[in-house]
GROMACS .gro file of C-alpha atoms in nm:
model
  375
    1UNK     CA    1   0.024  -0.019   0.012
    2UNK     CA    2   0.159   0.378  -0.140
    3UNK     CA    3   0.149   0.589   0.236
    4UNK     CA    4   0.061   0.864   0.261
    5UNK     CA    5   0.376   1.080   0.388
    6UNK     CA    6   0.509   1.028  -0.010
    7UNK     CA    7   0.263   1.201  -0.207
    8UNK     CA    8   0.187   1.524  -0.347
    9UNK     CA    9  -0.098   1.754  -0.496
   10UNK     CA   10  -0.260   1.753  -0.840
   11UNK     CA   11  -0.219   2.139  -1.069
   12UNK     CA   12  -0.197   2.153  -1.379
   13UNK     CA   13   0.117   2.272  -1.489
   14UNK     CA   14  -0.003   2.512  -1.730
   15UNK     CA   15  -0.153   2.663  -1.481
   16UNK     CA   16   0.169   2.750  -1.313
   17UNK     CA   17   0.283   2.852  -1.667
   18UNK     CA   18   0.051   3.089  -1.658
   19UNK     CA   19   0.090   3.277  -1.349
   20UNK     CA   20   0.504   3.261  -1.417
   21UNK     CA   21   0.646   3.568  -1.235
   22UNK     CA   22   0.920   3.669  -1.532
   23UNK     CA   23   0.782   4.041  -1.555
   24UNK     CA   24   0.747   4.103  -1.139
   25UNK     CA   25   0.998   4.213  -0.982
   26UNK     CA   26   1.273   3.979  -0.823
   27UNK     CA   27   1.108   4.019  -0.472
   28UNK     CA   28   0.759   3.911  -0.536
   29UNK     CA   29   0.899   3.711  -0.810
   30UNK     CA   30   1.047   3.526  -0.444
   31UNK     CA   31   0.699   3.520  -0.269
   32UNK     CA   32   0.525   3.428  -0.557
   33UNK     CA   33   0.642   3.053  -0.581
   34UNK     CA   34   0.665   3.067  -0.218
   35UNK     CA   35   0.363   3.136  -0.264
   36UNK     CA   36   0.287   2.802  -0.577
   37UNK     CA   37   0.489   2.603  -0.342
   38UNK     CA   38   0.282   2.578  -0.034
   39UNK     CA   39  -0.143   2.594  -0.287
   40UNK     CA   40   0.055   2.262  -0.502
   41UNK     CA   41   0.118   2.096  -0.121
   42UNK     CA   42  -0.250   2.191   0.030
   43UNK     CA   43  -0.411   2.108  -0.336
   44UNK     CA   44  -0.242   1.790  -0.298
   45UNK     CA   45  -0.374   1.727   0.081
   46UNK     CA   46  -0.705   1.783  -0.099
   47UNK     CA   47  -0.711   1.563  -0.364
   48UNK     CA   48  -0.490   1.213  -0.113
   49UNK     CA   49  -0.802   1.323   0.143
   50UNK     CA   50  -1.058   1.251  -0.139
   51UNK     CA   51  -0.866   0.916  -0.293
   52UNK     CA   52  -1.029   0.617  -0.302
   53UNK     CA   53  -0.826   0.378  -0.469
   54UNK     CA   54  -0.461   0.263  -0.428
   55UNK     CA   55  -0.526   0.436  -0.856
   56UNK     CA   56  -0.614   0.731  -0.732
   57UNK     CA   57  -0.358   0.852  -0.498
   58UNK     CA   58  -0.097   0.695  -0.754
   59UNK     CA   59  -0.235   0.956  -1.037
   60UNK     CA   60  -0.185   1.242  -0.755
   61UNK     CA   61   0.196   1.140  -0.703
   62UNK     CA   62   0.189   1.125  -1.099
   63UNK     CA   63   0.067   1.469  -1.105
   64UNK     CA   64   0.233   1.617  -0.787
   65UNK     CA   65   0.568   1.507  -0.945
   66UNK     CA   66   0.503   1.692  -1.314
   67UNK     CA   67   0.369   1.981  -1.177
   68UNK     CA   68   0.610   2.012  -0.935
   69UNK     CA   69   0.926   1.995  -1.158
   70UNK     CA   70   0.762   2.201  -1.338
   71UNK     CA   71   0.809   2.463  -1.015
   72UNK     CA   72   1.167   2.398  -0.959
   73UNK     CA   73   1.242   2.536  -1.334
   74UNK     CA   74   1.129   2.776  -1.258
   75UNK     CA   75   1.291   2.853  -0.905
   76UNK     CA   76   1.598   2.764  -1.014
   77UNK     CA   77   1.647   3.006  -1.327
   78UNK     CA   78   1.498   3.306  -1.109
   79UNK     CA   79   1.815   3.223  -0.838
   80UNK     CA   80   2.048   3.204  -1.063
   81UNK     CA   81   1.961   3.622  -1.020
   82UNK     CA   82   1.775   3.651  -0.644
   83UNK     CA   83   1.956   3.438  -0.466
   84UNK     CA   84   2.085   3.779  -0.195
   85UNK     CA   85   1.734   3.876  -0.140
   86UNK     CA   86   1.561   3.744   0.217
   87UNK     CA   87   1.255   3.642   0.008
   88UNK     CA   88   1.463   3.417  -0.155
   89UNK     CA   89   1.516   3.192   0.161
   90UNK     CA   90   1.179   3.032   0.167
   91UNK     CA   91   1.216   2.935  -0.222
   92UNK     CA   92   1.559   2.684  -0.098
   93UNK     CA   93   1.328   2.600   0.173
   94UNK     CA   94   1.118   2.420  -0.112
   95UNK     CA   95   1.398   2.343  -0.367
   96UNK     CA   96   1.559   2.126  -0.077
   97UNK     CA   97   1.187   1.881   0.043
   98UNK     CA   98   1.262   1.649  -0.207
   99UNK     CA   99   1.457   1.746  -0.480
  100UNK     CA  100   1.842   1.704  -0.591
  101UNK     CA  101   1.945   2.022  -0.584
  102UNK     CA  102   2.097   2.013  -0.199
  103UNK     CA  103   2.454   2.094  -0.280
  104UNK     CA  104   2.399   2.354  -0.535
  105UNK     CA  105   2.171   2.461  -0.213
  106UNK     CA  106   2.327   2.504   0.036
  107UNK     CA  107   2.655   2.682  -0.137
  108UNK     CA  108   2.306   2.972  -0.187
  109UNK     CA  109   2.262   2.996   0.185
  110UNK     CA  110   2.587   2.921   0.330
  111UNK     CA  111   2.685   3.271   0.040
  112UNK     CA  112   2.430   3.468   0.120
  113UNK     CA  113   2.184   3.393   0.386
  114UNK     CA  114   2.367   3.309   0.734
  115UNK     CA  115   2.229   3.579   0.916
  116UNK     CA  116   1.845   3.567   0.828
  117UNK     CA  117   1.703   3.447   1.144
  118UNK     CA  118   1.495   3.214   0.998
  119UNK     CA  119   1.776   3.003   0.869
  120UNK     CA  120   1.657   2.764   1.124
  121UNK     CA  121   1.320   2.606   1.008
  122UNK     CA  122   1.542   2.456   0.680
  123UNK     CA  123   1.751   2.259   0.981
  124UNK     CA  124   1.589   1.941   1.074
  125UNK     CA  125   1.508   1.893   0.699
  126UNK     CA  126   1.862   1.883   0.596
  127UNK     CA  127   1.984   1.694   0.963
  128UNK     CA  128   1.783   1.439   0.797
  129UNK     CA  129   1.844   1.394   0.443
  130UNK     CA  130   2.083   1.159   0.217
  131UNK     CA  131   2.329   1.350   0.169
  132UNK     CA  132   2.601   1.448   0.413
  133UNK     CA  133   2.574   1.862   0.212
  134UNK     CA  134   2.287   1.962   0.427
  135UNK     CA  135   2.421   1.803   0.771
  136UNK     CA  136   2.750   1.959   0.704
  137UNK     CA  137   2.660   2.342   0.658
  138UNK     CA  138   2.400   2.294   0.970
  139UNK     CA  139   2.736   2.209   1.173
  140UNK     CA  140   2.925   2.458   1.016
  141UNK     CA  141   2.632   2.658   1.093
  142UNK     CA  142   2.606   2.515   1.491
  143UNK     CA  143   3.012   2.685   1.522
  144UNK     CA  144   2.974   3.023   1.297
  145UNK     CA  145   2.637   3.192   1.237
  146UNK     CA  146   2.589   3.482   1.410
  147UNK     CA  147   2.299   3.505   1.537
  148UNK     CA  148   2.303   3.308   1.892
  149UNK     CA  149   1.951   3.179   1.868
  150UNK     CA  150   2.034   3.033   1.506
  151UNK     CA  151   2.304   2.826   1.669
  152UNK     CA  152   2.056   2.630   1.894
  153UNK     CA  153   1.890   2.562   1.642
  154UNK     CA  154   2.138   2.392   1.449
  155UNK     CA  155   2.316   2.274   1.767
  156UNK     CA  156   1.944   2.063   1.869
  157UNK     CA  157   1.875   1.960   1.527
  158UNK     CA  158   2.248   1.815   1.459
  159UNK     CA  159   2.220   1.595   1.843
  160UNK     CA  160   1.853   1.516   1.764
  161UNK     CA  161   1.923   1.361   1.447
  162UNK     CA  162   2.252   1.146   1.560
  163UNK     CA  163   2.041   1.068   1.881
  164UNK     CA  164   1.675   0.954   1.632
  165UNK     CA  165   1.930   0.741   1.442
  166UNK     CA  166   2.059   0.582   1.703
  167UNK     CA  167   1.679   0.507   1.897
  168UNK     CA  168   1.600   0.369   1.565
  169UNK     CA  169   1.881   0.098   1.549
  170UNK     CA  170   1.715   0.022   1.873
  171UNK     CA  171   1.341  -0.001   1.657
  172UNK     CA  172   1.549  -0.256   1.326
  173UNK     CA  173   1.312  -0.495   1.569
  174UNK     CA  174   0.971  -0.368   1.507
  175UNK     CA  175   0.989  -0.284   1.132
  176UNK     CA  176   1.267   0.058   1.150
  177UNK     CA  177   1.572   0.135   1.023
  178UNK     CA  178   1.918   0.036   0.942
  179UNK     CA  179   2.145  -0.134   1.200
  180UNK     CA  180   2.449  -0.006   1.268
  181UNK     CA  181   2.772  -0.133   1.416
  182UNK     CA  182   2.920  -0.113   1.691
  183UNK     CA  183   3.158   0.110   1.545
  184UNK     CA  184   2.869   0.344   1.456
  185UNK     CA  185   2.709   0.371   1.694
  186UNK     CA  186   2.942   0.479   1.965
  187UNK     CA  187   3.050   0.747   1.695
  188UNK     CA  188   2.651   0.855   1.688
  189UNK     CA  189   2.586   0.854   2.067
  190UNK     CA  190   2.891   1.066   2.057
  191UNK     CA  191   2.763   1.307   1.802
  192UNK     CA  192   2.438   1.313   1.968
  193UNK     CA  193   2.618   1.369   2.321
  194UNK     CA  194   2.820   1.658   2.169
  195UNK     CA  195   2.571   1.921   2.024
  196UNK     CA  196   2.295   1.828   2.285
  197UNK     CA  197   2.513   1.921   2.574
  198UNK     CA  198   2.659   2.233   2.247
  199UNK     CA  199   2.274   2.345   2.247
  200UNK     CA  200   2.157   2.303   2.617
  201UNK     CA  201   2.398   2.625   2.628
  202UNK     CA  202   2.089   2.846   2.431
  203UNK     CA  203   1.871   2.909   2.746
  204UNK     CA  204   1.718   3.222   2.578
  205UNK     CA  205   1.665   3.031   2.265
  206UNK     CA  206   1.326   2.984   2.068
  207UNK     CA  207   1.209   2.641   1.893
  208UNK     CA  208   1.174   2.712   1.535
  209UNK     CA  209   0.845   2.594   1.596
  210UNK     CA  210   0.638   2.510   1.890
  211UNK     CA  211   0.705   2.601   2.245
  212UNK     CA  212   0.986   2.586   2.493
  213UNK     CA  213   1.359   2.645   2.422
  214UNK     CA  214   1.635   2.480   2.230
  215UNK     CA  215   1.812   2.409   2.582
  216UNK     CA  216   1.490   2.263   2.769
  217UNK     CA  217   1.464   2.035   2.463
  218UNK     CA  218   1.807   1.943   2.444
  219UNK     CA  219   1.809   1.855   2.872
  220UNK     CA  220   1.487   1.637   2.755
  221UNK     CA  221   1.716   1.437   2.422
  222UNK     CA  222   1.972   1.466   2.640
  223UNK     CA  223   1.856   1.248   2.876
  224UNK     CA  224   1.678   0.998   2.618
  225UNK     CA  225   2.047   0.968   2.498
  226UNK     CA  226   2.099   0.872   2.870
  227UNK     CA  227   1.829   0.629   2.898
  228UNK     CA  228   1.843   0.452   2.568
  229UNK     CA  229   2.098   0.150   2.719
  230UNK     CA  230   1.764   0.138   2.930
  231UNK     CA  231   1.456   0.113   2.765
  232UNK     CA  232   1.568  -0.186   2.669
  233UNK     CA  233   1.452  -0.580   2.687
  234UNK     CA  234   1.592  -0.707   2.989
  235UNK     CA  235   1.678  -0.363   3.183
  236UNK     CA  236   1.449  -0.185   3.447
  237UNK     CA  237   1.306   0.063   3.275
  238UNK     CA  238   1.357   0.437   3.402
  239UNK     CA  239   1.062   0.566   3.664
  240UNK     CA  240   0.858   0.785   3.569
  241UNK     CA  241   0.756   1.124   3.809
  242UNK     CA  242   0.469   1.306   3.691
  243UNK     CA  243   0.153   1.472   3.676
  244UNK     CA  244  -0.210   1.285   3.561
  245UNK     CA  245  -0.449   1.411   3.292
  246UNK     CA  246  -0.697   1.407   3.617
  247UNK     CA  247  -0.371   1.711   3.813
  248UNK     CA  248  -0.271   1.410   4.067
  249UNK     CA  249   0.076   1.339   4.081
  250UNK     CA  250   0.200   0.987   4.089
  251UNK     CA  251   0.517   0.795   3.931
  252UNK     CA  252   0.539   0.481   3.713
  253UNK     CA  253   0.676   0.286   4.023
  254UNK     CA  254   0.410   0.299   4.223
  255UNK     CA  255   0.308  -0.006   4.011
  256UNK     CA  256   0.658  -0.194   4.123
  257UNK     CA  257   0.515  -0.528   4.186
  258UNK     CA  258   0.303  -0.520   3.939
  259UNK     CA  259   0.288  -0.676   3.568
  260UNK     CA  260   0.286  -0.348   3.423
  261UNK     CA  261   0.118  -0.222   3.006
  262UNK     CA  262   0.277   0.097   2.944
  263UNK     CA  263   0.072   0.264   2.648
  264UNK     CA  264   0.198   0.596   2.498
  265UNK     CA  265  -0.119   0.745   2.361
  266UNK     CA  266  -0.310   1.031   2.221
  267UNK     CA  267  -0.672   1.124   2.124
  268UNK     CA  268  -0.543   1.271   1.751
  269UNK     CA  269  -0.369   0.931   1.695
  270UNK     CA  270  -0.650   0.680   1.527
  271UNK     CA  271  -0.438   0.351   1.617
  272UNK     CA  272  -0.417   0.435   2.011
  273UNK     CA  273  -0.795   0.518   1.989
  274UNK     CA  274  -0.857   0.180   1.884
  275UNK     CA  275  -0.645  -0.030   2.119
  276UNK     CA  276  -0.900   0.120   2.387
  277UNK     CA  277  -1.177  -0.152   2.453
  278UNK     CA  278  -0.938  -0.355   2.374
  279UNK     CA  279  -0.773  -0.188   2.721
  280UNK     CA  280  -1.052  -0.213   2.921
  281UNK     CA  281  -1.117  -0.580   2.872
  282UNK     CA  282  -0.773  -0.716   2.973
  283UNK     CA  283  -0.803  -0.426   3.295
  284UNK     CA  284  -1.154  -0.637   3.377
  285UNK     CA  285  -0.970  -0.979   3.315
  286UNK     CA  286  -0.682  -0.923   3.535
  287UNK     CA  287  -0.935  -0.743   3.819
  288UNK     CA  288  -0.787  -0.870   4.140
  289UNK     CA  289  -0.430  -0.974   3.980
  290UNK     CA  290  -0.163  -0.793   4.034
  291UNK     CA  291  -0.189  -0.601   3.740
  292UNK     CA  292  -0.163  -0.225   3.617
  293UNK     CA  293  -0.205  -0.038   3.294
  294UNK     CA  294  -0.026   0.310   3.308
  295UNK     CA  295  -0.061   0.581   2.993
  296UNK     CA  296   0.139   0.891   2.899
  297UNK     CA  297  -0.109   1.112   2.712
  298UNK     CA  298   0.021   1.330   2.391
  299UNK     CA  299  -0.222   1.525   2.395
  300UNK     CA  300  -0.185   2.001   2.325
  301UNK     CA  301  -0.422   2.004   2.600
  302UNK     CA  302  -0.452   1.812   2.961
  303UNK     CA  303  -0.904   1.922   2.995
  304UNK     CA  304  -0.936   1.789   2.684
  305UNK     CA  305  -0.713   1.423   2.741
  306UNK     CA  306  -0.927   1.386   3.033
  307UNK     CA  307  -1.279   1.465   2.823
  308UNK     CA  308  -1.139   1.211   2.647
  309UNK     CA  309  -1.025   0.909   2.898
  310UNK     CA  310  -1.338   0.972   3.059
  311UNK     CA  311  -1.545   1.020   2.752
  312UNK     CA  312  -1.401   0.691   2.708
  313UNK     CA  313  -1.460   0.585   3.048
  314UNK     CA  314  -1.022   0.530   3.075
  315UNK     CA  315  -1.016   0.444   3.476
  316UNK     CA  316  -0.654   0.384   3.465
  317UNK     CA  317  -0.401   0.653   3.499
  318UNK     CA  318  -0.211   0.857   3.281
  319UNK     CA  319   0.091   1.093   3.283
  320UNK     CA  320   0.013   1.366   3.114
  321UNK     CA  321   0.394   1.485   2.836
  322UNK     CA  322   0.344   1.873   2.847
  323UNK     CA  323   0.190   2.105   2.606
  324UNK     CA  324   0.453   1.953   2.315
  325UNK     CA  325   0.267   1.644   2.308
  326UNK     CA  326   0.401   1.423   2.117
  327UNK     CA  327   0.738   1.610   2.154
  328UNK     CA  328   0.730   1.649   2.582
  329UNK     CA  329   0.978   1.559   2.810
  330UNK     CA  330   0.857   1.192   2.895
  331UNK     CA  331   0.849   1.066   2.527
  332UNK     CA  332   1.188   1.247   2.459
  333UNK     CA  333   1.376   1.093   2.748
  334UNK     CA  334   1.162   0.777   2.696
  335UNK     CA  335   1.276   0.820   2.253
  336UNK     CA  336   0.943   0.766   2.204
  337UNK     CA  337   0.905   0.869   1.821
  338UNK     CA  338   0.560   0.561   1.680
  339UNK     CA  339   0.253   0.587   1.844
  340UNK     CA  340   0.112   0.373   1.971
  341UNK     CA  341   0.442   0.289   2.161
  342UNK     CA  342   0.405  -0.020   2.395
  343UNK     CA  343   0.586  -0.132   2.664
  344UNK     CA  344   0.595  -0.429   2.903
  345UNK     CA  345   0.754  -0.434   3.258
  346UNK     CA  346   0.737  -0.713   3.506
  347UNK     CA  347   0.675  -0.716   3.860
  348UNK     CA  348   1.128  -0.599   3.860
  349UNK     CA  349   1.026  -0.338   3.721
  350UNK     CA  350   1.171  -0.471   3.403
  351UNK     CA  351   1.080  -0.421   3.069
  352UNK     CA  352   0.985  -0.753   2.873
  353UNK     CA  353   0.802  -0.620   2.578
  354UNK     CA  354   0.863  -0.318   2.352
  355UNK     CA  355   0.600  -0.279   2.032
  356UNK     CA  356   0.336  -0.067   1.833
  357UNK     CA  357   0.047  -0.359   1.841
  358UNK     CA  358  -0.141  -0.544   2.118
  359UNK     CA  359  -0.179  -0.781   1.889
  360UNK     CA  360   0.005  -1.013   2.119
  361UNK     CA  361  -0.025  -0.887   2.463
  362UNK     CA  362  -0.284  -1.067   2.630
  363UNK     CA  363  -0.035  -1.351   2.583
  364UNK     CA  364   0.278  -1.178   2.717
  365UNK     CA  365   0.170  -1.049   2.981
  366UNK     CA  366  -0.053  -1.369   3.121
  367UNK     CA  367   0.280  -1.499   3.106
  368UNK     CA  368   0.490  -1.260   3.329
  369UNK     CA  369   0.104  -1.245   3.563
  370UNK     CA  370   0.204  -1.680   3.584
  371UNK     CA  371   0.554  -1.614   3.711
  372UNK     CA  372   0.446  -1.298   4.002
  373UNK     CA  373   0.168  -1.568   4.096
  374UNK     CA  374   0.453  -1.888   4.137
  375UNK     CA  375   0.716  -1.700   4.341
   0.00000   0.00000   0.00000
């Protein structure tokens, strides 16, 4: 099945040609190109929502590629003479998305936009690219940008990418990533620690998107890096101390002595909500047994999360991950990037299962409950 994240919009190529910014002033040309790319993205989303068959989604992808190629040709032509203008940054960012123009675009950024205050919005895409051009550029920015906030944003992006790569390595059994060699893993760990420690110095630097500061997010990412060794099967899981979605305070270790299922969920996560009926049945089946169910909620508003839990009769406690939703401190310290993610801990708090599906959960829980009873 074709994944939605690889598909984009539909827009007739001649629409771009008719609207092509050939006679406008350079700044206006760039603004129009930025708007055209935004329209391409938005139109695709409408097409994707309307698609009912695989053929329709394939057709949307074909049309998107055709239109984006027309747009890219026009954008590159304009950038040849107007790349130094501030308005060029958004066009360069758009060209970088899904293209092989990384080297040329990073050279334009290096030459004209190192001091641009919004440069940080390009970093996450650049550090995840298939080539090293983007990462090397972000490294340069982290060391040499004249804008302190941009230096911090660059360091955070680099540290996050390195930690993300290690986490993906750990998730290989879940179907993600390619295994790293021991040497590569150690190198990534050192790289992540270096840049996250660097980012923690920028206490006043805002995040590119969302609430919070670069330093606060770097601190949470660094905690996740240190927890990597303890979030594997056979290791004692790190404790969580925080507030529930109803405002009460509790700890994950409060359930020590019980087999504990930890579920990262949110009301915006359809697979998470589909698991709720099974979770309720499991909790009822385990009544009177040494069993606990604990959630970590990723909704932006605690009030909404509590309302959803009450409406769906989710009687078990759930930590609130904060207003950052999926990017909150608990998910970062537990390195969760897939929703839902499920951990099963035995009565001693040792991780016995990590996964994204509850398909085999009952058998795993029953086996662990049996071991508690036999002690």
